[in-house]
mmCIF file of the C-alpha atoms, coordinates in Angstrom:
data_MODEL
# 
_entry.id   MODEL 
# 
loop_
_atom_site.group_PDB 
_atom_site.id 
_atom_site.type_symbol 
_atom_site.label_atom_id 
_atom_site.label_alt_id 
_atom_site.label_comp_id 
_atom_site.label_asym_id 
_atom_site.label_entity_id 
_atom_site.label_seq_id 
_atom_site.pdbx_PDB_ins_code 
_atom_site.Cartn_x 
_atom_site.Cartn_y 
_atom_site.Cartn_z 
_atom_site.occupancy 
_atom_site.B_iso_or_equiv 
_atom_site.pdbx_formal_charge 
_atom_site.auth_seq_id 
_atom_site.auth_comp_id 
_atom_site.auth_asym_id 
_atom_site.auth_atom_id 
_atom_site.pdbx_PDB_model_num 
ATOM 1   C CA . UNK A 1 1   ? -1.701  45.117 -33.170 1.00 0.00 ? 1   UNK A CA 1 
ATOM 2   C CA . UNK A 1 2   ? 0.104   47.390 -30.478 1.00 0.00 ? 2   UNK A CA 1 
ATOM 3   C CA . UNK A 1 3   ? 1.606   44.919 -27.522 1.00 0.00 ? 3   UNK A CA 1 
ATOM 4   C CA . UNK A 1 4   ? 0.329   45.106 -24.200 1.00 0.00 ? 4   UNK A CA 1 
ATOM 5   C CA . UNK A 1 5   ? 1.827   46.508 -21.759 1.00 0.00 ? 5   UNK A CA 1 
ATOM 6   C CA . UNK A 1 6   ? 0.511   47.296 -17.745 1.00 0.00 ? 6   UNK A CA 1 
ATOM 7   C CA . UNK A 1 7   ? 0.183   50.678 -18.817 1.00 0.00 ? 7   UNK A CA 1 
ATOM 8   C CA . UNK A 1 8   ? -1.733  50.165 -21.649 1.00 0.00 ? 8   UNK A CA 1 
ATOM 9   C CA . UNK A 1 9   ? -3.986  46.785 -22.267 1.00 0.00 ? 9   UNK A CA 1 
ATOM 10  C CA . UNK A 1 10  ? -5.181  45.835 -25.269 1.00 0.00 ? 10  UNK A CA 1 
ATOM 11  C CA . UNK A 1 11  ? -8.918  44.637 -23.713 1.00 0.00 ? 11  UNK A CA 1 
ATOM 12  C CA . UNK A 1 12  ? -11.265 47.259 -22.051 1.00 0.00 ? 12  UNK A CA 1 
ATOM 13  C CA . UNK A 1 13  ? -11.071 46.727 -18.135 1.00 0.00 ? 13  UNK A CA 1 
ATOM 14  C CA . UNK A 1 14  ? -14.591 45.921 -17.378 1.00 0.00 ? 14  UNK A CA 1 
ATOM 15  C CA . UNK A 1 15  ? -14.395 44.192 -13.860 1.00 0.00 ? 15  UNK A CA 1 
ATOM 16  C CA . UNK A 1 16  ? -15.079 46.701 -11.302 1.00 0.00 ? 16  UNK A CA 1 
ATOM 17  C CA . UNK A 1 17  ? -13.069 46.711 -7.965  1.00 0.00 ? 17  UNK A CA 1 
ATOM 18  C CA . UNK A 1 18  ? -10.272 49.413 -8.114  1.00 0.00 ? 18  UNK A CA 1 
ATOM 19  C CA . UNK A 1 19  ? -10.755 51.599 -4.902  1.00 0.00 ? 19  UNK A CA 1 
ATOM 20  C CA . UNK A 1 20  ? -10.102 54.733 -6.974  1.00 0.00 ? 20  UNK A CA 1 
ATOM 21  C CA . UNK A 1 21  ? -13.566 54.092 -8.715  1.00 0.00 ? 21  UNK A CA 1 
ATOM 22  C CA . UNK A 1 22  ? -15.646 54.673 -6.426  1.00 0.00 ? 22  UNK A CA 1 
ATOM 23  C CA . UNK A 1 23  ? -14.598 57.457 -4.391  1.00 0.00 ? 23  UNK A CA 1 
ATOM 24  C CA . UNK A 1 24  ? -16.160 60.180 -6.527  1.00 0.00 ? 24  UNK A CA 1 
ATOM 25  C CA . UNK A 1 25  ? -19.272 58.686 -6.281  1.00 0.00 ? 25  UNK A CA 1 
ATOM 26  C CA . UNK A 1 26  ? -18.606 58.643 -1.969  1.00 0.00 ? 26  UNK A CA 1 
ATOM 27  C CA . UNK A 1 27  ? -17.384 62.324 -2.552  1.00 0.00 ? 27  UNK A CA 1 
ATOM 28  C CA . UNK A 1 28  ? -20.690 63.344 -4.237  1.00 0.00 ? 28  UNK A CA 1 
ATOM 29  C CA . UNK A 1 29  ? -22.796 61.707 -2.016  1.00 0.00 ? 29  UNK A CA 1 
ATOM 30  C CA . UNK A 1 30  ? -21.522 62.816 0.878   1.00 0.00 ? 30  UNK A CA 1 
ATOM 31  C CA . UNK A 1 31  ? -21.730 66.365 -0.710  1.00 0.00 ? 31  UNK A CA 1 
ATOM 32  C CA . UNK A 1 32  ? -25.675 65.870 -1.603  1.00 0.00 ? 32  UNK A CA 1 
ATOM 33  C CA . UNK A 1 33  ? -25.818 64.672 2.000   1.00 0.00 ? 33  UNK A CA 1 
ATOM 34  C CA . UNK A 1 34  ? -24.692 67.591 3.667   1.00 0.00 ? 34  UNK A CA 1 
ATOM 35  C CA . UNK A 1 35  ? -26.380 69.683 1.055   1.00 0.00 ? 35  UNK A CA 1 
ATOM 36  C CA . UNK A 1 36  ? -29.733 68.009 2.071   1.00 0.00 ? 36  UNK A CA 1 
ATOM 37  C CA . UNK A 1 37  ? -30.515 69.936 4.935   1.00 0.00 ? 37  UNK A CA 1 
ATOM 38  C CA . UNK A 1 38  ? -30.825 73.398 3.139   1.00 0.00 ? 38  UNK A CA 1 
ATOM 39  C CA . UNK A 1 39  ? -32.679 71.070 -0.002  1.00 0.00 ? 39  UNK A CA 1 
ATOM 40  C CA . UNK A 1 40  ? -35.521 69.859 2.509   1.00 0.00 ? 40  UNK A CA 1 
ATOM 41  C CA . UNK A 1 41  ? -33.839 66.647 2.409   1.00 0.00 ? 41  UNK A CA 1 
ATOM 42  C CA . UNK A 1 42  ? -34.876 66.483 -1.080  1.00 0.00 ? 42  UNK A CA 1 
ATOM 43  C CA . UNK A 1 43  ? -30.799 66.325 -1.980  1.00 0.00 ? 43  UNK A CA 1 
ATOM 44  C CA . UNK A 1 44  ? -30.748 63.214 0.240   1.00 0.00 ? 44  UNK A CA 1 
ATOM 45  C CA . UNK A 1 45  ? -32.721 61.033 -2.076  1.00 0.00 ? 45  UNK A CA 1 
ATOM 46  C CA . UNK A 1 46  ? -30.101 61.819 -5.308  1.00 0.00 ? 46  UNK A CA 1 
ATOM 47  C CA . UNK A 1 47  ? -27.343 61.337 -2.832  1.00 0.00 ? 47  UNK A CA 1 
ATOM 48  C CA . UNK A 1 48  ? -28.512 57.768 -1.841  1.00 0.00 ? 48  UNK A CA 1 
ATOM 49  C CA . UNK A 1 49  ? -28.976 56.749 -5.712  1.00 0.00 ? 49  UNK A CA 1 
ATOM 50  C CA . UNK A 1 50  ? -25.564 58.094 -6.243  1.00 0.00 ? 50  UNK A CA 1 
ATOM 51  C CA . UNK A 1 51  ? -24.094 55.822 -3.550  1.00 0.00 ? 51  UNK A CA 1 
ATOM 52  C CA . UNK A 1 52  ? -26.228 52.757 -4.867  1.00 0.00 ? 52  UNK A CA 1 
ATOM 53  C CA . UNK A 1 53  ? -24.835 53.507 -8.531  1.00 0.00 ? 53  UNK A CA 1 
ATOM 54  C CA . UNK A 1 54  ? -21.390 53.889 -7.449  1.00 0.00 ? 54  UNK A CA 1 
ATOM 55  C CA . UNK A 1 55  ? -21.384 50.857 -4.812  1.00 0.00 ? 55  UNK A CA 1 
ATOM 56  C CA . UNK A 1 56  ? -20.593 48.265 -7.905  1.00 0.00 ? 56  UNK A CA 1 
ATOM 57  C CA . UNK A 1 57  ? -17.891 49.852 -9.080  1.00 0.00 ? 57  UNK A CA 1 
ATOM 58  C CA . UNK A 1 58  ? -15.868 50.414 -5.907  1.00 0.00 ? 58  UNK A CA 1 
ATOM 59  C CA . UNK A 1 59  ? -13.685 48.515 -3.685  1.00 0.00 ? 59  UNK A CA 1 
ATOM 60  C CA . UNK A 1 60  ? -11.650 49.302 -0.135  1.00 0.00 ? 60  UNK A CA 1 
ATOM 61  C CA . UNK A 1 61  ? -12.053 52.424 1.472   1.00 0.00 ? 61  UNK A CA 1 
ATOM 62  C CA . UNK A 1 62  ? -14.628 54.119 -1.370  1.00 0.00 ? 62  UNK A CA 1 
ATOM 63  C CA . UNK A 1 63  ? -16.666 50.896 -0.642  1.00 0.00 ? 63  UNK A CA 1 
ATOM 64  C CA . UNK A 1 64  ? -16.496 51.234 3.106   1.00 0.00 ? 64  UNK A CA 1 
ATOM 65  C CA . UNK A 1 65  ? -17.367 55.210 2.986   1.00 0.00 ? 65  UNK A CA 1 
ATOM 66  C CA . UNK A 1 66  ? -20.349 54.069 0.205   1.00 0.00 ? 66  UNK A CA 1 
ATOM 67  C CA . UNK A 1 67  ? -21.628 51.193 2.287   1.00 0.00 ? 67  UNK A CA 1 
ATOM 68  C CA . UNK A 1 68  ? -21.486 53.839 5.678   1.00 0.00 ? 68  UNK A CA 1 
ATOM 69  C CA . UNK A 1 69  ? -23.833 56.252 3.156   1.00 0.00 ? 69  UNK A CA 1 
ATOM 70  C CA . UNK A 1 70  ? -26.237 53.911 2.521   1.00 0.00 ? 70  UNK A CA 1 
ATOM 71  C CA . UNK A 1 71  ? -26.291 52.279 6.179   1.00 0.00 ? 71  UNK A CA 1 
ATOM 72  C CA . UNK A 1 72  ? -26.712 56.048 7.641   1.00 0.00 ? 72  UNK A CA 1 
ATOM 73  C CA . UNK A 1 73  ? -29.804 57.140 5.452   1.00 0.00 ? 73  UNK A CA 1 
ATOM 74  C CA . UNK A 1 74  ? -31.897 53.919 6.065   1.00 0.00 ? 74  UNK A CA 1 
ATOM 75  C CA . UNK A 1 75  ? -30.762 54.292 9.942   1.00 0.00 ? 75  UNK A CA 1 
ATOM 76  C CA . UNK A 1 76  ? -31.861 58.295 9.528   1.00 0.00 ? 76  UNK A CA 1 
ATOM 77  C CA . UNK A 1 77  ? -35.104 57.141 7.857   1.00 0.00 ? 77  UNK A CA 1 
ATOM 78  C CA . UNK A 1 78  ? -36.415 54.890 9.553   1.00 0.00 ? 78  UNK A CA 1 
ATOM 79  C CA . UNK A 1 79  ? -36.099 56.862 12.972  1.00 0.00 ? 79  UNK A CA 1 
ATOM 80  C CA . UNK A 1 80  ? -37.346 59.524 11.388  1.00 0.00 ? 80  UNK A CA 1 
ATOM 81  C CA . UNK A 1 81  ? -40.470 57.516 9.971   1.00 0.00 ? 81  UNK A CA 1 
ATOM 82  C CA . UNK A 1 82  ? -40.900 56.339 14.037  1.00 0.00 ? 82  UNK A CA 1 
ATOM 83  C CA . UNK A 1 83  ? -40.647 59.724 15.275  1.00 0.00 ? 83  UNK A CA 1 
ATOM 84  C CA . UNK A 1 84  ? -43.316 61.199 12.799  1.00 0.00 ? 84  UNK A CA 1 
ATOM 85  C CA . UNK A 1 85  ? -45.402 58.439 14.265  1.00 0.00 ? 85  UNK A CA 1 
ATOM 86  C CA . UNK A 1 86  ? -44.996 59.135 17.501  1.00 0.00 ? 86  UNK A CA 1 
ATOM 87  C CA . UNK A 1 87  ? -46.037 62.782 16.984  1.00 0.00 ? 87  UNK A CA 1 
ATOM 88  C CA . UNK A 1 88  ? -49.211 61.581 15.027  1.00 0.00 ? 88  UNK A CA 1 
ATOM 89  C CA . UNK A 1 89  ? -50.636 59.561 17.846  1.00 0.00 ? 89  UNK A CA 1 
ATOM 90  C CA . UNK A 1 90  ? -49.598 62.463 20.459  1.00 0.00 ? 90  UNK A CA 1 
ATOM 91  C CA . UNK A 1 91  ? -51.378 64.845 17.973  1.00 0.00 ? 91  UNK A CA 1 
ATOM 92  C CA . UNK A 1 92  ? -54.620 62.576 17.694  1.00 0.00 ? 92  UNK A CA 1 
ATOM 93  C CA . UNK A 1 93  ? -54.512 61.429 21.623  1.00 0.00 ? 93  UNK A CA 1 
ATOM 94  C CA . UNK A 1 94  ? -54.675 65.538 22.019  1.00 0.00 ? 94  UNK A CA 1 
ATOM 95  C CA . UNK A 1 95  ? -57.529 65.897 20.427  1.00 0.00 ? 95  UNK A CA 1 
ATOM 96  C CA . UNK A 1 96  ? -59.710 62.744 21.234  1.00 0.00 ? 96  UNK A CA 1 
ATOM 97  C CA . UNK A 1 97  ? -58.450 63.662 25.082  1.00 0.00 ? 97  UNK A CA 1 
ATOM 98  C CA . UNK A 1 98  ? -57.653 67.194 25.654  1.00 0.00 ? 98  UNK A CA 1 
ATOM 99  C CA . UNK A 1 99  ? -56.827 66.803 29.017  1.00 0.00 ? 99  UNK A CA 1 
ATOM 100 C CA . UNK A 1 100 ? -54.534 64.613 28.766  1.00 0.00 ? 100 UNK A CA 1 
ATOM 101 C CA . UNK A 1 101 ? -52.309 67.774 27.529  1.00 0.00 ? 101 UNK A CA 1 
ATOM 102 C CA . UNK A 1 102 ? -50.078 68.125 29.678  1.00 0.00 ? 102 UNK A CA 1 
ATOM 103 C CA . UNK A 1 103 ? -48.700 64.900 29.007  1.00 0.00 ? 103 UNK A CA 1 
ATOM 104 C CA . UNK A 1 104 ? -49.271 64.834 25.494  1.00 0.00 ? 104 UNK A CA 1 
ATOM 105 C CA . UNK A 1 105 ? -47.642 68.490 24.671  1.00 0.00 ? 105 UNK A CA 1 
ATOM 106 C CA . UNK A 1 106 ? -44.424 67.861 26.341  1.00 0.00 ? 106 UNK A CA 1 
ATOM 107 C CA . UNK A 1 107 ? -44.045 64.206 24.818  1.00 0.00 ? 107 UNK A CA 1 
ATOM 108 C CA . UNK A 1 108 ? -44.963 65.607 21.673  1.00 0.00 ? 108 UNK A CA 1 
ATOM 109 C CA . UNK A 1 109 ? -42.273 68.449 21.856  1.00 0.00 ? 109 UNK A CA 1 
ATOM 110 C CA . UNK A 1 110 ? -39.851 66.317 23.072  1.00 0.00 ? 110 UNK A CA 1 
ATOM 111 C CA . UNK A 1 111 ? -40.237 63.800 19.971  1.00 0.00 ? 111 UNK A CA 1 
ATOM 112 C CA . UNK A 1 112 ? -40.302 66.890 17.445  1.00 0.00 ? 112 UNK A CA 1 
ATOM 113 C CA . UNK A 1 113 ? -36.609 67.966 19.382  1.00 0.00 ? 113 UNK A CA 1 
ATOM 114 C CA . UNK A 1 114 ? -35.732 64.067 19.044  1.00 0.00 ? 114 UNK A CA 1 
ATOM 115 C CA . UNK A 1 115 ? -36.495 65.090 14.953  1.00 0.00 ? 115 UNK A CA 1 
ATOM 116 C CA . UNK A 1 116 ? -33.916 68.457 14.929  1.00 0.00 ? 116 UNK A CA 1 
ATOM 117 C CA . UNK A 1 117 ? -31.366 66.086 17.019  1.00 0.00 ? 117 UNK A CA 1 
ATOM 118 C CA . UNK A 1 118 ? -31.548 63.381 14.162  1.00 0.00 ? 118 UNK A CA 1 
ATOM 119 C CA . UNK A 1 119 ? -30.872 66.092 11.821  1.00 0.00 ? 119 UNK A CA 1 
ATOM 120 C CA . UNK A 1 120 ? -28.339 67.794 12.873  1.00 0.00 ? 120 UNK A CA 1 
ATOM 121 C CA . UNK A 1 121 ? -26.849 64.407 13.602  1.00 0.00 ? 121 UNK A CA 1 
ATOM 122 C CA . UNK A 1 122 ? -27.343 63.137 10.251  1.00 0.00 ? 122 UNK A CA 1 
ATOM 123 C CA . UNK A 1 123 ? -25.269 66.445 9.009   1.00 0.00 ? 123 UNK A CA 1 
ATOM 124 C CA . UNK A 1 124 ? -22.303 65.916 11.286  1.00 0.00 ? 124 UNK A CA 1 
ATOM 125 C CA . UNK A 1 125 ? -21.837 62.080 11.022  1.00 0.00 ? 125 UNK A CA 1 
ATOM 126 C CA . UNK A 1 126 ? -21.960 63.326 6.464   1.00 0.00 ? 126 UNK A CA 1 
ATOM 127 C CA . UNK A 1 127 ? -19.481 66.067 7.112   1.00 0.00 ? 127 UNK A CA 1 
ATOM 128 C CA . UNK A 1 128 ? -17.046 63.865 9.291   1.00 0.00 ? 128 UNK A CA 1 
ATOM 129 C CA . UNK A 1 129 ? -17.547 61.136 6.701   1.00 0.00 ? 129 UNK A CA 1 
ATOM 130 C CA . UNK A 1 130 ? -16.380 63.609 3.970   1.00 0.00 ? 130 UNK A CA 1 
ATOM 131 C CA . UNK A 1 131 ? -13.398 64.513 6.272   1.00 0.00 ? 131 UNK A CA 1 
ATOM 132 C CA . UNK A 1 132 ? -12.575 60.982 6.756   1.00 0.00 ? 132 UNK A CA 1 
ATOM 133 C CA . UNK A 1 133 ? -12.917 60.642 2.840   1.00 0.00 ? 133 UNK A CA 1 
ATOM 134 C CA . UNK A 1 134 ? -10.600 63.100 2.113   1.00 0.00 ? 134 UNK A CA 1 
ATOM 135 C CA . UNK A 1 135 ? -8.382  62.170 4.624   1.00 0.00 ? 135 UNK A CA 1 
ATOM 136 C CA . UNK A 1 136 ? -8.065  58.332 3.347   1.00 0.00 ? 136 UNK A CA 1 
ATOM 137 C CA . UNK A 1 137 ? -9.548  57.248 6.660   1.00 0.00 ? 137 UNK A CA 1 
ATOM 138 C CA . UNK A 1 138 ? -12.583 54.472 7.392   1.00 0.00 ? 138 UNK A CA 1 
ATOM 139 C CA . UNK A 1 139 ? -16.085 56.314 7.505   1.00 0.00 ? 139 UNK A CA 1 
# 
């Protein structure tokens, strides 16, 4: 048998926790996440399951950038789930009242901008958070 050495153990390291594990896994998701807005946000979903796969394995800064990922789409989806909401009942008050238009159209256009603002948020905060990544800074 060959001696140990730092370089070179004899045993397999199993214990996760070196902060150089999971930063590919923060690089791809972050990729998929920017990538989701061309992708109908389908890109979204495998970027999340890549950040929930590689949050076990990380530690430090990967773990900080993984935990931001998986903080931001839950944040993103459930304002987006309250938005679509909020244009249902504006679309079904329109039609059971149709008078009430003029109230209902500009509310109702003003929570469908509230849904392109979310988006287009959603794409900055993942391209500063690959920035930060690459720059070995905090998400």
């Amino acid at each position: 048998m060959a001696d140990a050495t730092p370089d070179r153990p004899t045993e397999p390291r199993f214990a996760p926790g070196h902060e150089s594990e999971g930063r590919p896994a923060a690089l791809i998701a972050w990729g998929l996440y920017i990538l989701s807005l061309p992708s109908a946000n389908l890109l979204v979903i495998v970027g999340l399951i890549v950040a929930y796969a590689g949050r076990g394995g990380s530690d430090g800064l990967s773990r900080a950038h993984i935990d931001a990922q998986i903080g931001l789409f839950w944040s993103v989806f459930w304002w987006t789930i309250l938005l679509w909401i909020g244009i249902g009942i504006c679309t079904v008050a329109f039609f059971a009242a149709p008078a009430m238009g003029v109230v209902l159209i500009p509310l109702g256009l003003l929570l469908g901008l509230g849904l392109l603002f979310l988006t287009v948020w959603f794409t900055i905060k993942s391209i500063i958070g690959l920035i930060n990544l690459f720059g070995d800074k905090a998400p």
